[in-house]
Short mmCIF file of N, CA and C in Angstrom, two decimals:
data_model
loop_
_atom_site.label_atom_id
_atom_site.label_comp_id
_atom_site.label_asym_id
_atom_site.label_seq_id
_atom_site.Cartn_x
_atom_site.Cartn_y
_atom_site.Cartn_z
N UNK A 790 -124.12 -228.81 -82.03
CA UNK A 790 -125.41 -228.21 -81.71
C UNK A 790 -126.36 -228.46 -82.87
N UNK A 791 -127.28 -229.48 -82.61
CA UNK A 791 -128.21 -229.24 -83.52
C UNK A 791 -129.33 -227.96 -83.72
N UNK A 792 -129.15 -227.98 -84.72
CA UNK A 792 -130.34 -226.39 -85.47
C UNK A 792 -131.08 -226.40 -86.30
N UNK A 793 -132.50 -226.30 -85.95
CA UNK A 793 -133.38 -226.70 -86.84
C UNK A 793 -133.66 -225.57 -87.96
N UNK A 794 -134.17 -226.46 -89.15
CA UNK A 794 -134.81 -225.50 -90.28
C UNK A 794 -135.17 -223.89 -89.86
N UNK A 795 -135.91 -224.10 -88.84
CA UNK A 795 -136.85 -222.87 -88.37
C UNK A 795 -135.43 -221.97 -87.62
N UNK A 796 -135.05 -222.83 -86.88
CA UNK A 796 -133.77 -221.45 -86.09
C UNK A 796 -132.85 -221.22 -87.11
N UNK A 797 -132.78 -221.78 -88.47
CA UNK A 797 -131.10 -221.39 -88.85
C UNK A 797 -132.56 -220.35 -89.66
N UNK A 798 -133.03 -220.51 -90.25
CA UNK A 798 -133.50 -219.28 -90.95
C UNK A 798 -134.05 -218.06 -90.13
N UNK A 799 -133.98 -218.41 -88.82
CA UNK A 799 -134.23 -217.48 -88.17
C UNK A 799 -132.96 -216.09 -87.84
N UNK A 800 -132.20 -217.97 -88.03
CA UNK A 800 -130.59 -216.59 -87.74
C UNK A 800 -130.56 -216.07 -88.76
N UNK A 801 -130.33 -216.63 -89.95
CA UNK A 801 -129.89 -215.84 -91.55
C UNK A 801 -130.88 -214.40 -91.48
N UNK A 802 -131.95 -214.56 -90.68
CA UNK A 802 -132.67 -213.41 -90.46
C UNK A 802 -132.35 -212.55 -90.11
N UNK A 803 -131.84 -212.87 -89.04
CA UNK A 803 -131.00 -211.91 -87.69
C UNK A 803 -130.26 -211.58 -88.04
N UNK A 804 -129.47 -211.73 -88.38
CA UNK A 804 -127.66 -211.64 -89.26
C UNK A 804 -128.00 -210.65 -90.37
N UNK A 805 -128.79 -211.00 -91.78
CA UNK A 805 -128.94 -209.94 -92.47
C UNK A 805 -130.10 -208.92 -92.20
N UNK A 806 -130.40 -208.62 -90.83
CA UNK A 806 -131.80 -207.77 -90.36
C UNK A 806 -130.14 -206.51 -89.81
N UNK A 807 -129.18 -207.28 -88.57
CA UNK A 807 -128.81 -206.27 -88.22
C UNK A 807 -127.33 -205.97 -89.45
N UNK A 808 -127.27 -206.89 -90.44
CA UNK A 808 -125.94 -206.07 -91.55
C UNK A 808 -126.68 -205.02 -92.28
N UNK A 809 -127.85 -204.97 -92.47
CA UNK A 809 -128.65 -204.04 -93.15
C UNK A 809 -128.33 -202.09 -92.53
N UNK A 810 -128.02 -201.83 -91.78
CA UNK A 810 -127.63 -201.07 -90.72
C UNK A 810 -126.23 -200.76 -90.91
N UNK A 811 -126.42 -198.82 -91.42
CA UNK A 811 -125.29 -198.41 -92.12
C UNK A 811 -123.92 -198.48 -91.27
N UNK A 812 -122.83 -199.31 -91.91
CA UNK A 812 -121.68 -199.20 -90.73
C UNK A 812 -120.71 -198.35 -90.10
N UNK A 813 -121.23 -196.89 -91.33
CA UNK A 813 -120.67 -195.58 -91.31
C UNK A 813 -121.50 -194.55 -91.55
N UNK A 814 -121.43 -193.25 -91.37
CA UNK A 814 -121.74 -192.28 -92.07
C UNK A 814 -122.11 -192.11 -93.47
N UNK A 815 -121.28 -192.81 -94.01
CA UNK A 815 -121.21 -192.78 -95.56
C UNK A 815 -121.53 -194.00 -96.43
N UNK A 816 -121.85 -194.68 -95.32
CA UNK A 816 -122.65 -195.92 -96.20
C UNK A 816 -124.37 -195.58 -95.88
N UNK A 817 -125.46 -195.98 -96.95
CA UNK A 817 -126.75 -195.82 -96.62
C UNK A 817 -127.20 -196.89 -95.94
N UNK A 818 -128.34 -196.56 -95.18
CA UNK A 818 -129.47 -197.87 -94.85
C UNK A 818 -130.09 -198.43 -95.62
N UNK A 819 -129.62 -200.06 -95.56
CA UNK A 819 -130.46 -200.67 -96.61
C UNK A 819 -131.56 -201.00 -96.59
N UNK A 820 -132.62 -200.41 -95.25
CA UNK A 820 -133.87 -200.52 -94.86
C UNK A 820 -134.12 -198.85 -94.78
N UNK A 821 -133.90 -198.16 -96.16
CA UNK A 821 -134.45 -196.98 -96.55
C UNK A 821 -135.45 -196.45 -96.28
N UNK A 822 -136.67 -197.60 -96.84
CA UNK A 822 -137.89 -197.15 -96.42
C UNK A 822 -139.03 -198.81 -97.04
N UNK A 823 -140.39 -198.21 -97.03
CA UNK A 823 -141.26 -199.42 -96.49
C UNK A 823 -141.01 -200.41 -97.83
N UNK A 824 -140.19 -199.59 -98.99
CA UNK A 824 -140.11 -200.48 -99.74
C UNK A 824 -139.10 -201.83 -100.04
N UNK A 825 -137.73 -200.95 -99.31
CA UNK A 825 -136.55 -202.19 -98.84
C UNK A 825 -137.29 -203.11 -97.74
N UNK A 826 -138.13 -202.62 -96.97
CA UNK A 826 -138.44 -203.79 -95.74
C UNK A 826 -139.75 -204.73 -96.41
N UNK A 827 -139.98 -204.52 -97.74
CA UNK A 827 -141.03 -205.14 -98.08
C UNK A 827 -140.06 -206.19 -98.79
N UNK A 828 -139.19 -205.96 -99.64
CA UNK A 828 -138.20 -207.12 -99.91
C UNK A 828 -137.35 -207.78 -98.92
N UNK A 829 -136.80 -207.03 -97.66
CA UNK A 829 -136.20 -207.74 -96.77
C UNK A 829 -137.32 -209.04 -96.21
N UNK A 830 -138.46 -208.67 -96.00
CA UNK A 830 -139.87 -209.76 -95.67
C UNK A 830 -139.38 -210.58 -96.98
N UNK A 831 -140.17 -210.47 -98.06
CA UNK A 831 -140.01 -211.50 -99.45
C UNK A 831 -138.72 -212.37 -99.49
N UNK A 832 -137.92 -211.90 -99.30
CA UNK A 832 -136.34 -212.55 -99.71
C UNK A 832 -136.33 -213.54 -98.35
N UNK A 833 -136.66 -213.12 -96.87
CA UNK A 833 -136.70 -213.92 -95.74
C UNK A 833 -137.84 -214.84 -95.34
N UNK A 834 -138.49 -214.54 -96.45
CA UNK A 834 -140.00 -215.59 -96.33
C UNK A 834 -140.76 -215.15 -94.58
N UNK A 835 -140.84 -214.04 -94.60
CA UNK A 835 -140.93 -213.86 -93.49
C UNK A 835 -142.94 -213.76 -93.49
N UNK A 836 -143.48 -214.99 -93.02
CA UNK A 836 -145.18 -214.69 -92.66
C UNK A 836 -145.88 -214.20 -92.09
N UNK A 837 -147.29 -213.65 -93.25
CA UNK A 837 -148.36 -213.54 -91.62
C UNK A 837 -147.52 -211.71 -91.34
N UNK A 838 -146.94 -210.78 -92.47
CA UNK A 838 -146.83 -209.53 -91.78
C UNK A 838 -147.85 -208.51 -92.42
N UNK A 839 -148.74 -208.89 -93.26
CA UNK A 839 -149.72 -207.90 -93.70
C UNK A 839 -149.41 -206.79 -94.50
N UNK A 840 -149.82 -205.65 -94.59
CA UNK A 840 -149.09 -204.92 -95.49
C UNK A 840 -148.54 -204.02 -94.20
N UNK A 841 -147.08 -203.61 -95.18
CA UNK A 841 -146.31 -202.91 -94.27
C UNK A 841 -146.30 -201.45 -94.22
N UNK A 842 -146.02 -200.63 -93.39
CA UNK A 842 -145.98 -198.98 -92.96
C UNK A 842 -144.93 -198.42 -92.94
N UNK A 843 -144.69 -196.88 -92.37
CA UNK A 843 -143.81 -196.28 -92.38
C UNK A 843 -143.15 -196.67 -90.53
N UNK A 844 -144.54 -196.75 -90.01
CA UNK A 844 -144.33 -197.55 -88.07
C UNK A 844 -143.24 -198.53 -88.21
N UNK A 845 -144.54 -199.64 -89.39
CA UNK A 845 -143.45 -200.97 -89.31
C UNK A 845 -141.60 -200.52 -89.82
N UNK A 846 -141.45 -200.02 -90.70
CA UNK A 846 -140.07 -199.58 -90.92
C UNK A 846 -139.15 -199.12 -89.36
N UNK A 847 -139.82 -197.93 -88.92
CA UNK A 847 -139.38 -197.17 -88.16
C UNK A 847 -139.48 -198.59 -86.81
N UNK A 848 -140.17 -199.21 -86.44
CA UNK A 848 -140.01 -200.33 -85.79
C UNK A 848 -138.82 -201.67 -86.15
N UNK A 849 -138.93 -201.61 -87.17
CA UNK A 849 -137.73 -203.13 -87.56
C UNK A 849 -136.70 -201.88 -87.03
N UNK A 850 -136.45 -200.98 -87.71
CA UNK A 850 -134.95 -200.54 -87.40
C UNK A 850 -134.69 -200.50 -86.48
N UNK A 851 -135.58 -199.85 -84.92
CA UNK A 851 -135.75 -200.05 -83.63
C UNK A 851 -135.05 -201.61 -83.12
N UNK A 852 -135.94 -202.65 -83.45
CA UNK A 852 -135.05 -203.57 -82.90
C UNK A 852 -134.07 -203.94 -83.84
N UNK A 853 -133.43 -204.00 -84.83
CA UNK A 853 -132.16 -203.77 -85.07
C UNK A 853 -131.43 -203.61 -84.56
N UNK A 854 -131.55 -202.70 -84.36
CA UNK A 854 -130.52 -202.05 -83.06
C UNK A 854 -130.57 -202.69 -81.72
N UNK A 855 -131.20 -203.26 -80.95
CA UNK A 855 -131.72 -204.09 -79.83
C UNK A 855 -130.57 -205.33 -80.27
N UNK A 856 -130.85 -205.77 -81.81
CA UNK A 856 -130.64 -207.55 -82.01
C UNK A 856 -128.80 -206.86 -82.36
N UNK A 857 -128.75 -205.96 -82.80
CA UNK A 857 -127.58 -205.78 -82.69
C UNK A 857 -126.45 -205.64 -81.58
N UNK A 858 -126.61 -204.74 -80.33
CA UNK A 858 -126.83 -205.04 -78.95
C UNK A 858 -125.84 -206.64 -78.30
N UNK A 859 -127.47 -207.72 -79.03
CA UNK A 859 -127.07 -208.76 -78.95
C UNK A 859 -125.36 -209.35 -79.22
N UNK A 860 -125.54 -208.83 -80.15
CA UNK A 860 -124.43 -209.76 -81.24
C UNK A 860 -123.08 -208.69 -80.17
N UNK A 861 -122.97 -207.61 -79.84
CA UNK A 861 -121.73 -206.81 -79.29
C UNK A 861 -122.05 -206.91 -77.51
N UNK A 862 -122.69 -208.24 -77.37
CA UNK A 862 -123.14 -208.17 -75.96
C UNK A 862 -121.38 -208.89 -75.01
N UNK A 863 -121.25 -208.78 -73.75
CA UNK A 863 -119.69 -208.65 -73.30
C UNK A 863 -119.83 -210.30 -72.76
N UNK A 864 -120.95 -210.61 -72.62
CA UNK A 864 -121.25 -212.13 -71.43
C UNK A 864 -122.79 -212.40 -71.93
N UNK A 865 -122.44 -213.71 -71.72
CA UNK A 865 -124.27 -214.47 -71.77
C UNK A 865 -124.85 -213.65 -71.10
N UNK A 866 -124.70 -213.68 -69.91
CA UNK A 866 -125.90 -212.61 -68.81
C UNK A 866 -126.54 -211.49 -69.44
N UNK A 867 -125.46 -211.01 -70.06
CA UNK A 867 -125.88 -209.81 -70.79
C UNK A 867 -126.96 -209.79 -71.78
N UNK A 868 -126.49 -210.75 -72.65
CA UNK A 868 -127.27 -211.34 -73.93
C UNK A 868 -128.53 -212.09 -73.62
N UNK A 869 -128.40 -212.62 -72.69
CA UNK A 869 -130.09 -213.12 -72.28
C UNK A 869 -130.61 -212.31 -71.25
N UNK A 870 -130.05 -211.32 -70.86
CA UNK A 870 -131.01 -210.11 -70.12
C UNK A 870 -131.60 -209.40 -71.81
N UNK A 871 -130.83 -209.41 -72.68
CA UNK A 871 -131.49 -208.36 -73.68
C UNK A 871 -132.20 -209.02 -74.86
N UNK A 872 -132.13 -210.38 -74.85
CA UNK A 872 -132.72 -211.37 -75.64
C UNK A 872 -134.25 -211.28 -74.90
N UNK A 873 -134.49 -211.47 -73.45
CA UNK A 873 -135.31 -211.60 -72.94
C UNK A 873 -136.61 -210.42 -72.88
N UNK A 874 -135.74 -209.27 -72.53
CA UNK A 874 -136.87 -208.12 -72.86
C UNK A 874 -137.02 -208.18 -74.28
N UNK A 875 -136.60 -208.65 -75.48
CA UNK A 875 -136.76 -208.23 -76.27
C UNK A 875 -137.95 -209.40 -76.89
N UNK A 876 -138.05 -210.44 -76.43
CA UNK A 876 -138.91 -211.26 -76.54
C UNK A 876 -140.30 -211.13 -75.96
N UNK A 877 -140.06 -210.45 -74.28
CA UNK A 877 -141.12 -210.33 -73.71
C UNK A 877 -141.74 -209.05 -74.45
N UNK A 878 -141.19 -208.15 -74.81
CA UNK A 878 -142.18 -207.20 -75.68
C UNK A 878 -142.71 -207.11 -76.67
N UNK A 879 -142.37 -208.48 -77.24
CA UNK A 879 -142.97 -208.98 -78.58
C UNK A 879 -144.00 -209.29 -78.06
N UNK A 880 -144.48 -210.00 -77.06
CA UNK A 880 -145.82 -210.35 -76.47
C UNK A 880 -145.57 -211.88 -77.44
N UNK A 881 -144.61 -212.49 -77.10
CA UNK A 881 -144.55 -214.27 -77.73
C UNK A 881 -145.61 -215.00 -77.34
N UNK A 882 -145.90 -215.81 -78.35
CA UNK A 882 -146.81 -216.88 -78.00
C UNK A 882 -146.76 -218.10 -79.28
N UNK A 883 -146.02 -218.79 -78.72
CA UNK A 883 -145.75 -219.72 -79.11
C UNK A 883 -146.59 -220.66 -79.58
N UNK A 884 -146.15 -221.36 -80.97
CA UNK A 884 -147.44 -222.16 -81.69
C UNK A 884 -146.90 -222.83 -82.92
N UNK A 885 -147.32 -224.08 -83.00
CA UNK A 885 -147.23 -225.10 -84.05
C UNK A 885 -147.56 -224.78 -85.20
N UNK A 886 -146.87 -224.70 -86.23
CA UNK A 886 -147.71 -224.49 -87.55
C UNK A 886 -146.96 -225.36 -88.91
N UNK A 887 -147.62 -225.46 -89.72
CA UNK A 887 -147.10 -226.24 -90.89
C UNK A 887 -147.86 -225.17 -92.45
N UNK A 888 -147.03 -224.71 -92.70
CA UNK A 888 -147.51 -223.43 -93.89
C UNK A 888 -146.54 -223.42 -94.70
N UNK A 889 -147.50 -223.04 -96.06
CA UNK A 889 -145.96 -222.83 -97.28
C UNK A 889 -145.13 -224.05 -97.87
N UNK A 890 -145.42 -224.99 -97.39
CA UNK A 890 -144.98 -226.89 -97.74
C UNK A 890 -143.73 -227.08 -96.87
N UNK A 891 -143.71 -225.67 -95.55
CA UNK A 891 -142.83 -226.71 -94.51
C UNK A 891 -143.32 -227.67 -93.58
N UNK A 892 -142.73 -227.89 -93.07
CA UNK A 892 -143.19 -229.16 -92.09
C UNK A 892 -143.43 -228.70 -90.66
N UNK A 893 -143.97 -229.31 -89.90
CA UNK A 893 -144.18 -228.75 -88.47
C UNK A 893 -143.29 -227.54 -88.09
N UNK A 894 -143.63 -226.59 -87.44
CA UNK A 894 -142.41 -225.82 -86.53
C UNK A 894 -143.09 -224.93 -85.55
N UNK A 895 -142.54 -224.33 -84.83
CA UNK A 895 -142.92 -223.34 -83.79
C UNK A 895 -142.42 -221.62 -84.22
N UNK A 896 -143.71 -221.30 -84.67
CA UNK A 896 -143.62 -219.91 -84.88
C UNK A 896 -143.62 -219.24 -82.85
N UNK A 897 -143.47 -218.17 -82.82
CA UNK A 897 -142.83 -217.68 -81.32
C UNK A 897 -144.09 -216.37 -81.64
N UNK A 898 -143.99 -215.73 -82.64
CA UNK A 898 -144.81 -214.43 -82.73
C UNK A 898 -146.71 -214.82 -82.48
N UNK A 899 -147.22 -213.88 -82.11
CA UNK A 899 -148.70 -213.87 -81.93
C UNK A 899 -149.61 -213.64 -83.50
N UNK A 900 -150.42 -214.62 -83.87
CA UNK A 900 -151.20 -214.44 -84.67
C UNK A 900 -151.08 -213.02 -84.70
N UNK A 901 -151.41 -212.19 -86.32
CA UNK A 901 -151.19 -210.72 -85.74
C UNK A 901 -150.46 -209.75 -85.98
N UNK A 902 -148.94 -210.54 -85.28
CA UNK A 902 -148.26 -210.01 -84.62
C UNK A 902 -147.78 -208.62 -86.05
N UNK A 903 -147.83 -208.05 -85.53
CA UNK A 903 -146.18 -207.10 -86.52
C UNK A 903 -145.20 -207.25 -87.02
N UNK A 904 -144.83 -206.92 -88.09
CA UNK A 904 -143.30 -207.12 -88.40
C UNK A 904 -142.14 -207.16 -87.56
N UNK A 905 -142.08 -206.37 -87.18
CA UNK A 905 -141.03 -206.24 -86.29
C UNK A 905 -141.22 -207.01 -84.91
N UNK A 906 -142.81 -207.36 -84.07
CA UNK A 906 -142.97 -208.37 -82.70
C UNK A 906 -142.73 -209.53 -83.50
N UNK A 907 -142.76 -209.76 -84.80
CA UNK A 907 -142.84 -211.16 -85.41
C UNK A 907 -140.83 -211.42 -85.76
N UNK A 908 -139.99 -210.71 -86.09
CA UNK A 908 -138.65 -210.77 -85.99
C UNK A 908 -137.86 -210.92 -84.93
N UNK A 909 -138.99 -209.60 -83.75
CA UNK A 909 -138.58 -209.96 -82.51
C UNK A 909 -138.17 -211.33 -82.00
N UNK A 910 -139.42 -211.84 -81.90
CA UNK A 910 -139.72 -213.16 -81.08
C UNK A 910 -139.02 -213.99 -81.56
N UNK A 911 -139.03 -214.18 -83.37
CA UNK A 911 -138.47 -215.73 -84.16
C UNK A 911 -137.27 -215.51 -83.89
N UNK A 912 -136.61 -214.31 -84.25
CA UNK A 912 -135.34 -214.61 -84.13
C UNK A 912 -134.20 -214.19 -82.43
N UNK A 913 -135.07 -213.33 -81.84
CA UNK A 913 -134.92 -213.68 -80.46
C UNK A 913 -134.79 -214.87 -79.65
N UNK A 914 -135.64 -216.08 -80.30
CA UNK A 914 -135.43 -217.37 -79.94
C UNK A 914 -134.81 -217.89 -80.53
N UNK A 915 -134.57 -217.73 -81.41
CA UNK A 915 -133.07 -218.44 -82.47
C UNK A 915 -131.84 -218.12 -81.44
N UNK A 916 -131.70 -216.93 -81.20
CA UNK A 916 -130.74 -216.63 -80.43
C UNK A 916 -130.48 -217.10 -79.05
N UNK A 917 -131.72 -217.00 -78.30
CA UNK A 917 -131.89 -218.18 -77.22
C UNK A 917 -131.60 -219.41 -76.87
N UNK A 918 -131.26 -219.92 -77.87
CA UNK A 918 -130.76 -221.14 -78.01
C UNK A 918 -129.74 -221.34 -78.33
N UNK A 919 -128.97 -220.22 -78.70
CA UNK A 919 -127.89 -220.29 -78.63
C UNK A 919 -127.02 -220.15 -76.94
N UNK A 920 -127.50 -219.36 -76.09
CA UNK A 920 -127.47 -218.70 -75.10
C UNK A 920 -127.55 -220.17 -74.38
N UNK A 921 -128.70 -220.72 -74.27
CA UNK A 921 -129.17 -221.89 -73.58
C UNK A 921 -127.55 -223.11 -73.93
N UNK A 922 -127.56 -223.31 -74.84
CA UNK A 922 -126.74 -223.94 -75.35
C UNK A 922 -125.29 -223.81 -75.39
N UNK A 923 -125.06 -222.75 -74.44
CA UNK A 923 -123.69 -222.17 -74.13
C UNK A 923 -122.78 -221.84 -75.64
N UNK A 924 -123.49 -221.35 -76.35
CA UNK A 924 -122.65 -221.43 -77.64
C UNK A 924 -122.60 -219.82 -78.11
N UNK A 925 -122.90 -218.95 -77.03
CA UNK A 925 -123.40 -217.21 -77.47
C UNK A 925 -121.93 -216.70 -78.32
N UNK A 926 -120.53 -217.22 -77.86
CA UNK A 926 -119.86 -217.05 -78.86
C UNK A 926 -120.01 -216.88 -79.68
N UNK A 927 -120.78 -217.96 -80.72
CA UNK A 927 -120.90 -218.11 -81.90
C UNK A 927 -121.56 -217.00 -82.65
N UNK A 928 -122.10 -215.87 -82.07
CA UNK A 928 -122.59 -215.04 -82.44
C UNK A 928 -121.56 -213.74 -82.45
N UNK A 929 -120.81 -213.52 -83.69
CA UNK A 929 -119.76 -212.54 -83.90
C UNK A 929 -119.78 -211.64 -84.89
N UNK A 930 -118.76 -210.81 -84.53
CA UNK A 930 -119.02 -209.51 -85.85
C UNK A 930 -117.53 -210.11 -86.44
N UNK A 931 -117.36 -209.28 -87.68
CA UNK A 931 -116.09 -209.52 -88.98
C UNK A 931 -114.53 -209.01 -88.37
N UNK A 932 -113.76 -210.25 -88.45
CA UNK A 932 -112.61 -209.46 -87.33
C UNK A 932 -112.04 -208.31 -88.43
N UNK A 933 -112.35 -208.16 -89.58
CA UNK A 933 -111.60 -207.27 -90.84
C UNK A 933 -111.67 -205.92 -90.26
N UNK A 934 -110.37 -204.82 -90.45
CA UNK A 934 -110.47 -203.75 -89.96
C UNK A 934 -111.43 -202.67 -90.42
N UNK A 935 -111.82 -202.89 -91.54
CA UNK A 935 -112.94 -202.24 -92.14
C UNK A 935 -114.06 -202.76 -92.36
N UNK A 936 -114.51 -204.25 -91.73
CA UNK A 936 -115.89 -204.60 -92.10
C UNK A 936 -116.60 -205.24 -90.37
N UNK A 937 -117.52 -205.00 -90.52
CA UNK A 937 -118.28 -205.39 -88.45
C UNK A 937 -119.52 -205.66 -88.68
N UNK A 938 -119.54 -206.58 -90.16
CA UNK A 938 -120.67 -207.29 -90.45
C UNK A 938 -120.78 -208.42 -89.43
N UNK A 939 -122.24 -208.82 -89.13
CA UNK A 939 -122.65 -210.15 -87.84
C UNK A 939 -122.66 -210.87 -88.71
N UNK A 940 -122.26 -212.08 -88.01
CA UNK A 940 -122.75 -213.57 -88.84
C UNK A 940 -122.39 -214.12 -87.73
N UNK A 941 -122.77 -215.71 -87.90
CA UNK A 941 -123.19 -216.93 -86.84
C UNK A 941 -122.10 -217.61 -87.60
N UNK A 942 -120.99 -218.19 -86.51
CA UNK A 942 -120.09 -219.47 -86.53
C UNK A 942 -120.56 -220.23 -86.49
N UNK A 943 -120.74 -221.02 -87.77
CA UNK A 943 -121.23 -222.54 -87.22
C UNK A 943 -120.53 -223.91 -87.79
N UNK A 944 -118.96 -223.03 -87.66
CA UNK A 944 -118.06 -224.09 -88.00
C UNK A 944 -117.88 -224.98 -86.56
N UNK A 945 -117.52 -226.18 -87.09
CA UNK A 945 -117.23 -227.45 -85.72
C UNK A 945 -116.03 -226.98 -84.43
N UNK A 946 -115.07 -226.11 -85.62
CA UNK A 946 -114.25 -225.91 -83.87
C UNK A 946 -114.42 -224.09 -83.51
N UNK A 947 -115.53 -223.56 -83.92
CA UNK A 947 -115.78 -221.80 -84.00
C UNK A 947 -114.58 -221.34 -84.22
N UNK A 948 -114.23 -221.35 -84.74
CA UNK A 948 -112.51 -221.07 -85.67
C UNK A 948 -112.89 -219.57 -86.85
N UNK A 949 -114.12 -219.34 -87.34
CA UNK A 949 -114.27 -218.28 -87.91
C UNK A 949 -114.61 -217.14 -87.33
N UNK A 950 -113.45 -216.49 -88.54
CA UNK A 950 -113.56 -214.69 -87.95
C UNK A 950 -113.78 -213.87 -88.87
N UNK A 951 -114.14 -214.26 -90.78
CA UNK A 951 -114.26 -213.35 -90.88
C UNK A 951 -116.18 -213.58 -91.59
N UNK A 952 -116.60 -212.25 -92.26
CA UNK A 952 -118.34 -212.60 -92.10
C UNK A 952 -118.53 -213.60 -93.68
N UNK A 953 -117.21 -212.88 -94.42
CA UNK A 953 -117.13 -213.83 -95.57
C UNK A 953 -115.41 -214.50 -95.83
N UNK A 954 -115.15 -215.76 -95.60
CA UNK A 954 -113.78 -216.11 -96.39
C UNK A 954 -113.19 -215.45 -97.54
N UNK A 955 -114.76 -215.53 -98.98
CA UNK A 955 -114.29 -214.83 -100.08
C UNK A 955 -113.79 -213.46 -99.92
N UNK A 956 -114.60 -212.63 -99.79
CA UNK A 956 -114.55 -211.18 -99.49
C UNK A 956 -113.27 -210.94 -98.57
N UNK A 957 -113.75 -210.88 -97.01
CA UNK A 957 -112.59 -210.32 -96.20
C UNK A 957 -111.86 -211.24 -95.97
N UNK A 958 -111.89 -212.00 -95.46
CA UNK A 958 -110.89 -212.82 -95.45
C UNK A 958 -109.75 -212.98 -96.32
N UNK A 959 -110.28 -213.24 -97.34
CA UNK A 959 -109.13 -213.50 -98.92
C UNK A 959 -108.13 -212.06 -98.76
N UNK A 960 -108.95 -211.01 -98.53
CA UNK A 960 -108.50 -209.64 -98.79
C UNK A 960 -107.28 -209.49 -97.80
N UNK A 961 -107.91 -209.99 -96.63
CA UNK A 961 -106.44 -209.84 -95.61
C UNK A 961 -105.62 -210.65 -96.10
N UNK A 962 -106.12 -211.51 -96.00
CA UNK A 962 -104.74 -213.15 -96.34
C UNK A 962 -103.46 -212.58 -97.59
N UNK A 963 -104.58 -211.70 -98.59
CA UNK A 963 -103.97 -211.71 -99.70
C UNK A 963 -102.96 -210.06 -99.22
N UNK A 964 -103.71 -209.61 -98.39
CA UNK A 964 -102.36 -208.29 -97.57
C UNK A 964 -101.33 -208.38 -96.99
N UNK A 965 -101.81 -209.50 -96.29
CA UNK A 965 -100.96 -209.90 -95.19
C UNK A 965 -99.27 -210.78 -96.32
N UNK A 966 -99.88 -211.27 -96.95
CA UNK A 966 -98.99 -212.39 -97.94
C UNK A 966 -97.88 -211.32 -98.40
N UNK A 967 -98.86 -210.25 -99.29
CA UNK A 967 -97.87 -209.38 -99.64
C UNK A 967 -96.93 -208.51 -98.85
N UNK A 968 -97.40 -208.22 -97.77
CA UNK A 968 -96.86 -207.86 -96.53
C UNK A 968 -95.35 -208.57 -96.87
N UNK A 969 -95.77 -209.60 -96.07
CA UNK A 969 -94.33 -210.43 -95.90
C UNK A 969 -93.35 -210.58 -97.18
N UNK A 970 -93.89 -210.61 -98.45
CA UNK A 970 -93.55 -210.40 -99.86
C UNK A 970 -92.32 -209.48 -99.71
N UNK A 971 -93.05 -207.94 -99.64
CA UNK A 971 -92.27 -206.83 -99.49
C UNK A 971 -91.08 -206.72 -98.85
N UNK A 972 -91.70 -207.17 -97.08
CA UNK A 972 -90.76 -207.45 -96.02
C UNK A 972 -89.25 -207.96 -96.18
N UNK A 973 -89.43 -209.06 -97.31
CA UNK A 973 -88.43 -210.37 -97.50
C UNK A 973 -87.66 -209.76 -98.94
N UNK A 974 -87.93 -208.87 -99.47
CA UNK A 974 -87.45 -207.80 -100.86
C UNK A 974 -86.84 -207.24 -99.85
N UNK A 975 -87.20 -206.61 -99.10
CA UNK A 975 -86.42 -205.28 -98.11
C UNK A 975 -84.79 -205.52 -97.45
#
């Protein structure tokens, strides 16, 4: 599947928009308030959002939860019924632009638009294309028993399960090893 500049940063969007989103009780939101969502914008190069509010906050987290949805959706059908409202209420309008020393691309959000109609749309269509492309699999949470962080497979045979190799992954591998360690002492 080819993926352009504009959709993979759209996903890295998507991916760390809905890990931001406490996975317990006892973990905080890392979209606290207007000042985490003013670095979540900066760090995602995210354009064109003006200065941000307590709305705009209380809005990204809103669809968060929507794009999250996504990612725990059971069937495509599902995922492009909720990709779709979630695009159409962005009020998309699609448009050519070349800004910032990238090269051509198609922004999806309305001159304008809001933070959150502007995440909507870009990365709603990132996801769309995945959908289109029969590849909605690829959109998974962390198989680790304690972590249900999202991330995008975009290994050649979708063979990944966990959101990081280093992190969880290693951690099981390195449980599991000792596991059998013990087992074979016993």
């Amino acid at each position: 599947m080819l993926i352009t500049h504009d959709t993979r940063c759209a996903l890295d969007t998507v991916v760390d928009l809905v890990n931001t989103s406490p996975e317990d009780d006892a973990t905080p939101d890392a979209l606290s308030d207007v000042v985490a969502l003013e670095e979540f914008v900066r760090t995602h190069e995210v354009s064109d959002v003006g200065v941000l509010s307590e709305l705009d906050l209380s809005d990204v987290r809103e669809i968060r939860g929507r794009f999250a949805g996504i990612f725990a959706a059971p069937d495509s059908r599902t995922a492009a019924k909720m990709i779709n409202e979630l695009v159409a209420a962005a009020g998309t309008t699609p448009r050519l632009t070349d800004h910032d020393g990238y090269d051509w691309h198609v922004h999806y959000f309305a001159p304008g638009a809001s933070v959150a109609d502007h995440l909507a749309a870009d990365c709603g269509m990132a996801l769309a294309f995945f959908v289109v492309a029969g590849e909605r699999e690829r959109l998974r949470r962390c198989e680790a028993p304690d972590c249900r962080r999202a991330f995008v497979d975009l290994s050649r045979n979708r063979s990944r399960r966990y959101c990081d190799s280093r992190t969880c992954g290693n951690r099981l591998h390195v449980a599991a090893y000792r596991a059998r360690r013990k087992e074979a002492a016993s």
